[in-house]
mmCIF file of C-alpha atoms in Angstrom:
data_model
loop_
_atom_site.group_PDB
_atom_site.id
_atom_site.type_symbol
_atom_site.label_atom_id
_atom_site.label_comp_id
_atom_site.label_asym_id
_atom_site.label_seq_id
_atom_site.Cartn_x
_atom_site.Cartn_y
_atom_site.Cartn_z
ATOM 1 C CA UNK F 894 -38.985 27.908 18.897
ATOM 2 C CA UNK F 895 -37.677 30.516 16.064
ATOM 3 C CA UNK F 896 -35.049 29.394 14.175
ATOM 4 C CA UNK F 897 -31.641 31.466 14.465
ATOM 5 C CA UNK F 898 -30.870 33.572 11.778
ATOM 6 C CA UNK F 899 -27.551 34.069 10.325
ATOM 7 C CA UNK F 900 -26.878 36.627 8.221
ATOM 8 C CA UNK F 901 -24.750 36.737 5.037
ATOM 9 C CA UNK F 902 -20.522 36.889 6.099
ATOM 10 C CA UNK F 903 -21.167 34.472 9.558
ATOM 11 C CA UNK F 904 -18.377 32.317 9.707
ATOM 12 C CA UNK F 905 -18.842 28.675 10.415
ATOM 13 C CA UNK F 906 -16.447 26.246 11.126
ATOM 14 C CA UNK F 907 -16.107 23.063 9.876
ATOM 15 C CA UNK F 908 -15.904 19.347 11.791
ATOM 16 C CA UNK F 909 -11.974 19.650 10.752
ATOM 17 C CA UNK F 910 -11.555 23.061 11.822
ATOM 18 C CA UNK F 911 -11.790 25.187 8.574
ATOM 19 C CA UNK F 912 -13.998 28.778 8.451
ATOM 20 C CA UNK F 913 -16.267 29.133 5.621
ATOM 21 C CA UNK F 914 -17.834 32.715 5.410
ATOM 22 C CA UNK F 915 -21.795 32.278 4.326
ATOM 23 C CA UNK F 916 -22.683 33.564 1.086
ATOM 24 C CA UNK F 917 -25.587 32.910 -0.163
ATOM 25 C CA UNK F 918 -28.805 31.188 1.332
ATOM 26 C CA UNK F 919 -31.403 29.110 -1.387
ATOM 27 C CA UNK F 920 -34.059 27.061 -1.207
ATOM 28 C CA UNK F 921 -36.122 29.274 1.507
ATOM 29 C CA UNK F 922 -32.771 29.240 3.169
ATOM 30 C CA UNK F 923 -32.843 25.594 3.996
ATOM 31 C CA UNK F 924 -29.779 25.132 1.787
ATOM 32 C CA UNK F 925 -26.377 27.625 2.821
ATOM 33 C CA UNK F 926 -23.748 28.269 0.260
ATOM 34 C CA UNK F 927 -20.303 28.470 2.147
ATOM 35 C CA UNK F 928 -17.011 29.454 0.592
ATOM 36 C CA UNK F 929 -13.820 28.148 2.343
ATOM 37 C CA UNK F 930 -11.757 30.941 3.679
ATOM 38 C CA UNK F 931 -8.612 29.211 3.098
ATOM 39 C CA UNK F 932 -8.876 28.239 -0.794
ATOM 40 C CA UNK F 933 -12.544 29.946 -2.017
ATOM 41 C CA UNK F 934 -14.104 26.846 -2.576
ATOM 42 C CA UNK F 935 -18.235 26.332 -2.517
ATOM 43 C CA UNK F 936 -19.746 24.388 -0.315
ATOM 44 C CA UNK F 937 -24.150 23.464 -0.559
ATOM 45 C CA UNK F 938 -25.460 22.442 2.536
ATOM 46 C CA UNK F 939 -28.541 21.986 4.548
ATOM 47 C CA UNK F 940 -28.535 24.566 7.317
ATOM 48 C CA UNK F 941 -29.001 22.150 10.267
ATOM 49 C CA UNK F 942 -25.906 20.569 9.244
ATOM 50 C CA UNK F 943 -24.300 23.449 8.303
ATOM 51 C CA UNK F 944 -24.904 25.316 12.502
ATOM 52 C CA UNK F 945 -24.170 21.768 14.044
ATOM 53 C CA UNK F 946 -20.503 21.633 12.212
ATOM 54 C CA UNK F 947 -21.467 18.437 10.893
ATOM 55 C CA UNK F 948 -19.667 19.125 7.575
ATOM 56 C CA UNK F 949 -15.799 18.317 6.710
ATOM 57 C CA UNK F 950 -13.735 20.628 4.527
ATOM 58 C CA UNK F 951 -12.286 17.146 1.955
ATOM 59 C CA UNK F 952 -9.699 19.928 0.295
ATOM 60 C CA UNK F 953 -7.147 19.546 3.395
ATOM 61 C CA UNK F 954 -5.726 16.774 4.765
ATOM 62 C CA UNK F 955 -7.671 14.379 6.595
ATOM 63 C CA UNK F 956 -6.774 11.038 6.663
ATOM 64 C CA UNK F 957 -3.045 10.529 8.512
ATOM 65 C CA UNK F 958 -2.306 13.736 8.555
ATOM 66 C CA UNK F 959 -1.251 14.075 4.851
ATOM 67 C CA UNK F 960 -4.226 12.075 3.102
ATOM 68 C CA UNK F 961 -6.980 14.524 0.585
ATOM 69 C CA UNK F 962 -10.074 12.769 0.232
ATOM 70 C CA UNK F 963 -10.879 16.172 -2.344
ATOM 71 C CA UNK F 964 -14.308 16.852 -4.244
ATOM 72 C CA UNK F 965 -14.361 14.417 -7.232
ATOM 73 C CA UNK F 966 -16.535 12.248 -8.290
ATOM 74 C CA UNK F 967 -15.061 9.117 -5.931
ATOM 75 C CA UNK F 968 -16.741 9.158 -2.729
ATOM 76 C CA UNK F 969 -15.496 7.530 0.522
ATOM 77 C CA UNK F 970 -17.990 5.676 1.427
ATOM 78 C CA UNK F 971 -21.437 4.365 0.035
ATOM 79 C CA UNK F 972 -24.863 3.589 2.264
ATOM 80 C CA UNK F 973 -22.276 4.661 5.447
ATOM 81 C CA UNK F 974 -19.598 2.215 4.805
ATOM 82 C CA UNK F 975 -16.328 2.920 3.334
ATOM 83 C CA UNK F 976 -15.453 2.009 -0.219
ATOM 84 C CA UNK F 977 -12.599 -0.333 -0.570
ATOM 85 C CA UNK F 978 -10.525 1.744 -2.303
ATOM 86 C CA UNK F 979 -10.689 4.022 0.388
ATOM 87 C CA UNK F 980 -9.991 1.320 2.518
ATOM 88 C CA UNK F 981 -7.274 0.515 0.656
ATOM 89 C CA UNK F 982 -5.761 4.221 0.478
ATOM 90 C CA UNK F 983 -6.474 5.236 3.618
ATOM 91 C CA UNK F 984 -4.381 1.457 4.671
ATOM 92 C CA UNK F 985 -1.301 2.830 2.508
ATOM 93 C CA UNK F 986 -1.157 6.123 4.067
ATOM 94 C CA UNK F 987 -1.519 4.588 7.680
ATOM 95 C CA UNK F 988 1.753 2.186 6.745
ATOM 96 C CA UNK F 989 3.607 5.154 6.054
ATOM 97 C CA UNK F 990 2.233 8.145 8.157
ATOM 98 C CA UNK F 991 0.854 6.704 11.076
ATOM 99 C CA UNK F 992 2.507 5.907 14.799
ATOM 100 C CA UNK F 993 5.701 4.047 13.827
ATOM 101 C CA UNK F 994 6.057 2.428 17.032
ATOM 102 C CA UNK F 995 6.399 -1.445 16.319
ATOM 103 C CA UNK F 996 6.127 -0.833 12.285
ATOM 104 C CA UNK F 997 8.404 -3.171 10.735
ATOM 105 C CA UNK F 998 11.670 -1.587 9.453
ATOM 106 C CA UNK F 999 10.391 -1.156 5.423
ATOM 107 C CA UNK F 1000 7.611 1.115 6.559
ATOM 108 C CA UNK F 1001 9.815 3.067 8.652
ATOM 109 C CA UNK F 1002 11.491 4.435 5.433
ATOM 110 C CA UNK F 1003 8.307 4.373 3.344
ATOM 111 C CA UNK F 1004 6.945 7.152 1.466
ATOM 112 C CA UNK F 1005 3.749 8.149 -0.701
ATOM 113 C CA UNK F 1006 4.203 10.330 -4.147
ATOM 114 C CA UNK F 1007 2.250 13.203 -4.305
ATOM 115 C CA UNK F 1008 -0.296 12.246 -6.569
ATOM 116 C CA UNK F 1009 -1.201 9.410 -4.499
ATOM 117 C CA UNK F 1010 -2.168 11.416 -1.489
ATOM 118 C CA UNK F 1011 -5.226 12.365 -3.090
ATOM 119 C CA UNK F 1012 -7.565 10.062 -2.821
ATOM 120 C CA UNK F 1013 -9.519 11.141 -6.568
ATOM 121 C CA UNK F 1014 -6.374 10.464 -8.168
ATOM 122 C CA UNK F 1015 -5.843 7.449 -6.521
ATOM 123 C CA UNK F 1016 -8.756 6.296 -7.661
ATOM 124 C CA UNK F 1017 -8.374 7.318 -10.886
ATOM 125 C CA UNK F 1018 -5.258 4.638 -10.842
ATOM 126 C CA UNK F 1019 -6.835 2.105 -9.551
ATOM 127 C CA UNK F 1020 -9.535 1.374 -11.576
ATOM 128 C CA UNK F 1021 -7.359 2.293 -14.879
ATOM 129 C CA UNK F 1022 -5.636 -1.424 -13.862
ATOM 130 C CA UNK F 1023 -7.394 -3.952 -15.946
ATOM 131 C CA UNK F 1024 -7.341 -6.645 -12.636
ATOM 132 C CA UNK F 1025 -8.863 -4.140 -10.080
ATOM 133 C CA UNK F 1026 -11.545 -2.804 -12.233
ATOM 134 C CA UNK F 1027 -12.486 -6.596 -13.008
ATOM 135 C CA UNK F 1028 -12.363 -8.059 -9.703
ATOM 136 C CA UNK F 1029 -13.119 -4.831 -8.075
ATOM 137 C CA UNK F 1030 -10.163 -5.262 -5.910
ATOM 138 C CA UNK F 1031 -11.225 -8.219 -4.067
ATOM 139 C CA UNK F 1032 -8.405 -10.540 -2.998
ATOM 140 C CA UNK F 1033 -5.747 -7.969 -4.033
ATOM 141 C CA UNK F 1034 -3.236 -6.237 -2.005
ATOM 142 C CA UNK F 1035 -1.463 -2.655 -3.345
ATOM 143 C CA UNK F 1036 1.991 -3.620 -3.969
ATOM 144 C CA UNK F 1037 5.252 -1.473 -4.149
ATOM 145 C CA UNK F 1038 8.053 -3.816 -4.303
ATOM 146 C CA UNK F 1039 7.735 -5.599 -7.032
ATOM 147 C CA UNK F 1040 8.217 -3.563 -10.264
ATOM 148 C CA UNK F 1041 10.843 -0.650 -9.131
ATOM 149 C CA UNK F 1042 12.932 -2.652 -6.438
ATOM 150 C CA UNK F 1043 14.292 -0.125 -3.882
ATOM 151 C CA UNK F 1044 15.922 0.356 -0.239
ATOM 152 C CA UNK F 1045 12.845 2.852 0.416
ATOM 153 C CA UNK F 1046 9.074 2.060 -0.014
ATOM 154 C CA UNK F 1047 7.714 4.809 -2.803
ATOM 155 C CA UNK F 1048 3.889 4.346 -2.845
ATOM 156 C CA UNK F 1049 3.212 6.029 -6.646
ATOM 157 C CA UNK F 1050 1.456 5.478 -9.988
ATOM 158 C CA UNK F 1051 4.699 4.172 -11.278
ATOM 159 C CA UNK F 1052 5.584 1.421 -8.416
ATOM 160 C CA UNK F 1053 2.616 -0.209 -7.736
ATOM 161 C CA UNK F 1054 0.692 -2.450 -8.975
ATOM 162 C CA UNK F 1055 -2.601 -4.983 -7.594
ATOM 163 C CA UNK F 1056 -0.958 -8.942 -6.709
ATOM 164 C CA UNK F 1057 -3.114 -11.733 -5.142
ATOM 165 C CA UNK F 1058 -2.090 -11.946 -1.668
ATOM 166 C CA UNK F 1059 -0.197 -15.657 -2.199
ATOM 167 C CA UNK F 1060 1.787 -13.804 -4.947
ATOM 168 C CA UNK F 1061 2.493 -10.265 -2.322
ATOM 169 C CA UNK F 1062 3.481 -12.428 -0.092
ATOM 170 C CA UNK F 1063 5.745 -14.856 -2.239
ATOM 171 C CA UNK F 1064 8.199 -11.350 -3.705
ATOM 172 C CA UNK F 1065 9.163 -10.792 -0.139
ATOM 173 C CA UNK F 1066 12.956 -10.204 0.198
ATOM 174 C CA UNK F 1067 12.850 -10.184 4.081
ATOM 175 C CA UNK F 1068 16.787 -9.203 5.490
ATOM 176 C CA UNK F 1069 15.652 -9.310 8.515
ATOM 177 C CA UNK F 1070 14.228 -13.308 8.703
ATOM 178 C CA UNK F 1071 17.582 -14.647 9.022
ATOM 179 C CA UNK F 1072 18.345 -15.774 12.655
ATOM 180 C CA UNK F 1073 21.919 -15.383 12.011
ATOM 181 C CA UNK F 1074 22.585 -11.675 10.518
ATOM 182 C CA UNK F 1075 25.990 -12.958 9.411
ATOM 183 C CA UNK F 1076 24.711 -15.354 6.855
ATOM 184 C CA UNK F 1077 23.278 -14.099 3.377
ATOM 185 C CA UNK F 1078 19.375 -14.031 2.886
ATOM 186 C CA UNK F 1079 18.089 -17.755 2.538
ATOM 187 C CA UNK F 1080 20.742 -19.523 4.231
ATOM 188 C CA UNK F 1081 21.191 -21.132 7.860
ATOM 189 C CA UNK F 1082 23.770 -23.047 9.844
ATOM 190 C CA UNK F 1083 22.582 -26.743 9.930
ATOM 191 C CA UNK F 1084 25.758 -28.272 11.830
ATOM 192 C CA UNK F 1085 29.538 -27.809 13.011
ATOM 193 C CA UNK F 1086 31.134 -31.008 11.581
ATOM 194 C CA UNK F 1087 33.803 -33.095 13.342
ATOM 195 C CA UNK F 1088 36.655 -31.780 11.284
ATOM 196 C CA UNK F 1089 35.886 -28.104 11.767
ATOM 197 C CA UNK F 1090 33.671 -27.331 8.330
ATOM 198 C CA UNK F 1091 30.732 -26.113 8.607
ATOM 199 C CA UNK F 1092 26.925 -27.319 6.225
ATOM 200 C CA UNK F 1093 24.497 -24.831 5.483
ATOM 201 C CA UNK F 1094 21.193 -25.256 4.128
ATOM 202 C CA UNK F 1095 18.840 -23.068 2.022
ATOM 203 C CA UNK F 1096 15.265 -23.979 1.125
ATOM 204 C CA UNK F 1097 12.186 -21.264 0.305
ATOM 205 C CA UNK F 1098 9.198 -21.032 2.296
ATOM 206 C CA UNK F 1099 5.885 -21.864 0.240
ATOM 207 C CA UNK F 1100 2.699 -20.162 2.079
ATOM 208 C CA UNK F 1101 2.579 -21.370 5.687
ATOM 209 C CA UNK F 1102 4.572 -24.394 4.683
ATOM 210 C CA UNK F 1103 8.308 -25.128 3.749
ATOM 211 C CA UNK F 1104 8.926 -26.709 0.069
ATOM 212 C CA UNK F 1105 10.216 -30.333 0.180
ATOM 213 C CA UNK F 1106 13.458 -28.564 -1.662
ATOM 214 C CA UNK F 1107 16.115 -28.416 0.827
ATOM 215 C CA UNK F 1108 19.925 -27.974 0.298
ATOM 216 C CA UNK F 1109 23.094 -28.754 2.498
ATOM 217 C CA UNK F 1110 26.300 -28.072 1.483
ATOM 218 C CA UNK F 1111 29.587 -26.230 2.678
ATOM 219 C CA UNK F 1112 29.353 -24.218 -0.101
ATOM 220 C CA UNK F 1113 27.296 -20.785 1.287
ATOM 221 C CA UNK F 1114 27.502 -19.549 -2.296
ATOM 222 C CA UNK F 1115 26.128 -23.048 -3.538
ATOM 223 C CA UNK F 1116 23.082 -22.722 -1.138
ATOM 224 C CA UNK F 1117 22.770 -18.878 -2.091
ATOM 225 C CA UNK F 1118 22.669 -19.869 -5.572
ATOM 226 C CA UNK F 1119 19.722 -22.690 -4.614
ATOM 227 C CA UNK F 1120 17.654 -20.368 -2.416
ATOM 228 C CA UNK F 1121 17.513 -17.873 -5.201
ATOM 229 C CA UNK F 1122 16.970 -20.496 -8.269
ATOM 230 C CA UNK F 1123 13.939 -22.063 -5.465
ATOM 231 C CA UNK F 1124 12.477 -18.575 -5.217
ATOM 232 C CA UNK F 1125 12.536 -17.687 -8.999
ATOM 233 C CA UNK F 1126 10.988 -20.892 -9.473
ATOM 234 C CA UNK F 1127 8.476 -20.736 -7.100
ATOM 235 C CA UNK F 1128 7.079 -17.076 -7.773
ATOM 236 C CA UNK F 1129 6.839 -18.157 -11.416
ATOM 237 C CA UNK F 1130 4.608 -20.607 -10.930
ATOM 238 C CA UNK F 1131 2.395 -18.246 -8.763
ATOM 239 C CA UNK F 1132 2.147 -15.894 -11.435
ATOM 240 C CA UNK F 1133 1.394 -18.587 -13.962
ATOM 241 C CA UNK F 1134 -1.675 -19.627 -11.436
ATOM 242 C CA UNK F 1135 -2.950 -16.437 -10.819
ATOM 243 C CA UNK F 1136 -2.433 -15.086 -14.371
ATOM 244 C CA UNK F 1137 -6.038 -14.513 -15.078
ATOM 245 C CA UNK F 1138 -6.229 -11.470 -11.926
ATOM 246 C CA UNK F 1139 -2.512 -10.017 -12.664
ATOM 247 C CA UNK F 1140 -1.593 -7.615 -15.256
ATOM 248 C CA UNK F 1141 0.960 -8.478 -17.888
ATOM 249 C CA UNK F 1142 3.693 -5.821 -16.545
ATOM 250 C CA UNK F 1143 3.677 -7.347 -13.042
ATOM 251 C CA UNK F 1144 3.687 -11.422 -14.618
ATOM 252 C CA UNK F 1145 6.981 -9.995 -16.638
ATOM 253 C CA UNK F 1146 8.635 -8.664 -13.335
ATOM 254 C CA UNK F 1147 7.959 -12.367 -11.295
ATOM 255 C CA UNK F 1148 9.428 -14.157 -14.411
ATOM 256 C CA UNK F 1149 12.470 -11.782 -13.837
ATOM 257 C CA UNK F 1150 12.277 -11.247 -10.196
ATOM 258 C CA UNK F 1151 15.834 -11.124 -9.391
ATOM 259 C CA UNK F 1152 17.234 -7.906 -11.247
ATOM 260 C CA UNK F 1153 20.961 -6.443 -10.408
ATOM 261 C CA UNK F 1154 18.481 -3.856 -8.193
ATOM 262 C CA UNK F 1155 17.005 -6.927 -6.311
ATOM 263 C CA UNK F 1156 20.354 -8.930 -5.740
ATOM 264 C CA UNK F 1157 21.573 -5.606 -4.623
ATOM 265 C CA UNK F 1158 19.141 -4.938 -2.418
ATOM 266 C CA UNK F 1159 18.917 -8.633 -0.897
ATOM 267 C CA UNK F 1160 22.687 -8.679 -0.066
ATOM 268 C CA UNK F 1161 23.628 -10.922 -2.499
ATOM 269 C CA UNK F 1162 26.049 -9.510 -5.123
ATOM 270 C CA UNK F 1163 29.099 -11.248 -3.884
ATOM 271 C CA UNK F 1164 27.284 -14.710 -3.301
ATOM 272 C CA UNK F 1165 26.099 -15.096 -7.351
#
């Protein structure tokens, strides 16, 4: 069967719905040269994958609607899996971008900076931090609370940073775990007493098991005071233990963890 010819100026779509006019053919015309009618941009291809639309234009938005894999030298995926960086970007924007349906309320508000929704300068980030490159991102999680406390989540070169999951999960502030919204962050009702007082008691979740730390008292500022002293001390010593796969910038901010911005945030000016 004779192969189809195509002459110079056909227009060919891509797999993500972009026209590249052909402009030159090479190699016997086995390879086509395609320029993107949108920014000018080259394309080489083989011509059987070039007529089955088996290509992707990488210079538009792809991933979530606002993720740009681009044409760098970082490649999504190696031998047909994907990288985990990209798994790891493509993760971020799917927090923020995708169906919000169920998404807990910090995502709802969360946001990724510009230069983060390319994925080439993303990667570019990520292995510049001394943990990822070394552990090549295994057992880390992308973090954006922890250095730049804030109401919204900001996703950017300037907020995040790589934590072992025990620490990610330790920096929580969590307004909405409280059963009872009118008591401050960290603090429960344990009993109604006889002479109309009430006890409260504070105490900070360790992993998947409560510290042997507890506090009751009818002070709520006392036990404010305790939960917050508890959780200092505990994400301290997490940093200390995992000090070998964290960066020196993000061991500073859990030595300091609660900043005016953080007490702010939590609720808990008025308590301290």
């Amino acid at each position: 069967m004779p192969k189809l010819k195509y002459e110079i100026g056909h227009i060919f779509r891509s797999s993500n719905g972009v026209d590249f006019t052909l402009v030159s053919k090479i190699k016997d015309g086995d390879k086509y040269v395609l320029k993107s009618n949108i920014d000018g941009h080259n394309l080489v291809l083989s011509r059987r994958t070039v007529i089955a639309s088996q290509f992707t234009d990488y210079t538009v938005p792809t991933v979530c609607g606002k993720g740009i894999v681009g044409l760098g030298k970082h490649k999504p995926s190696y031998k047909g899996e994907h990288t985990l960086t990209y798994k790891v970007w493509k993760g971020m924007l799917s927090r923020c971008y995708e169906d919000r349906e169920g998404k807990r309320l910090k995502y709802l508000e969360s946001k990724v900076s510009e230069g983060f929704l390319h994925f080439q300068n993303f990667c570019d980030w990520a292995i510049s931090r001394d943990n990822y490159a070394k552990y090549k991102g295994n057992g880390l999680c992308l973090d954006s609370d922890l250095l730049v406390p804030s109401y919204t989540c900001l996703y950017s070169e300037e907020t995040c940073c790589f934590l072992p999951e025990t620490v990610n999960l330790a920096i929580r502030v969590n307004l909405l775990s409280n059963k009872d919204k009118s008591l401050p962050l960290g603090v429960r009702l344990h009993k109604n007493n006889l002479d109309g007082s009430v006890t409260y008691s504070s105490h900070v979740r360790r992993g998947k098991f409560n510290t042997t730390k507890r506090m009751y008292s009818k002070d709520i500022k006392e036990c404010v005071n305790f939960y917050m002293e508890l959780k200092q001390e505990y994400i301290t010593s997490l940093a200390e233990r995992n000090r070998k796969i964290m960066c020196e910038q993000s061991i500073e901010s859990c030595k300091n963890f609660w900043t005016k911005e953080r007490v702010k945030l939590a609720g808990l000016s008025d308590y301290i």
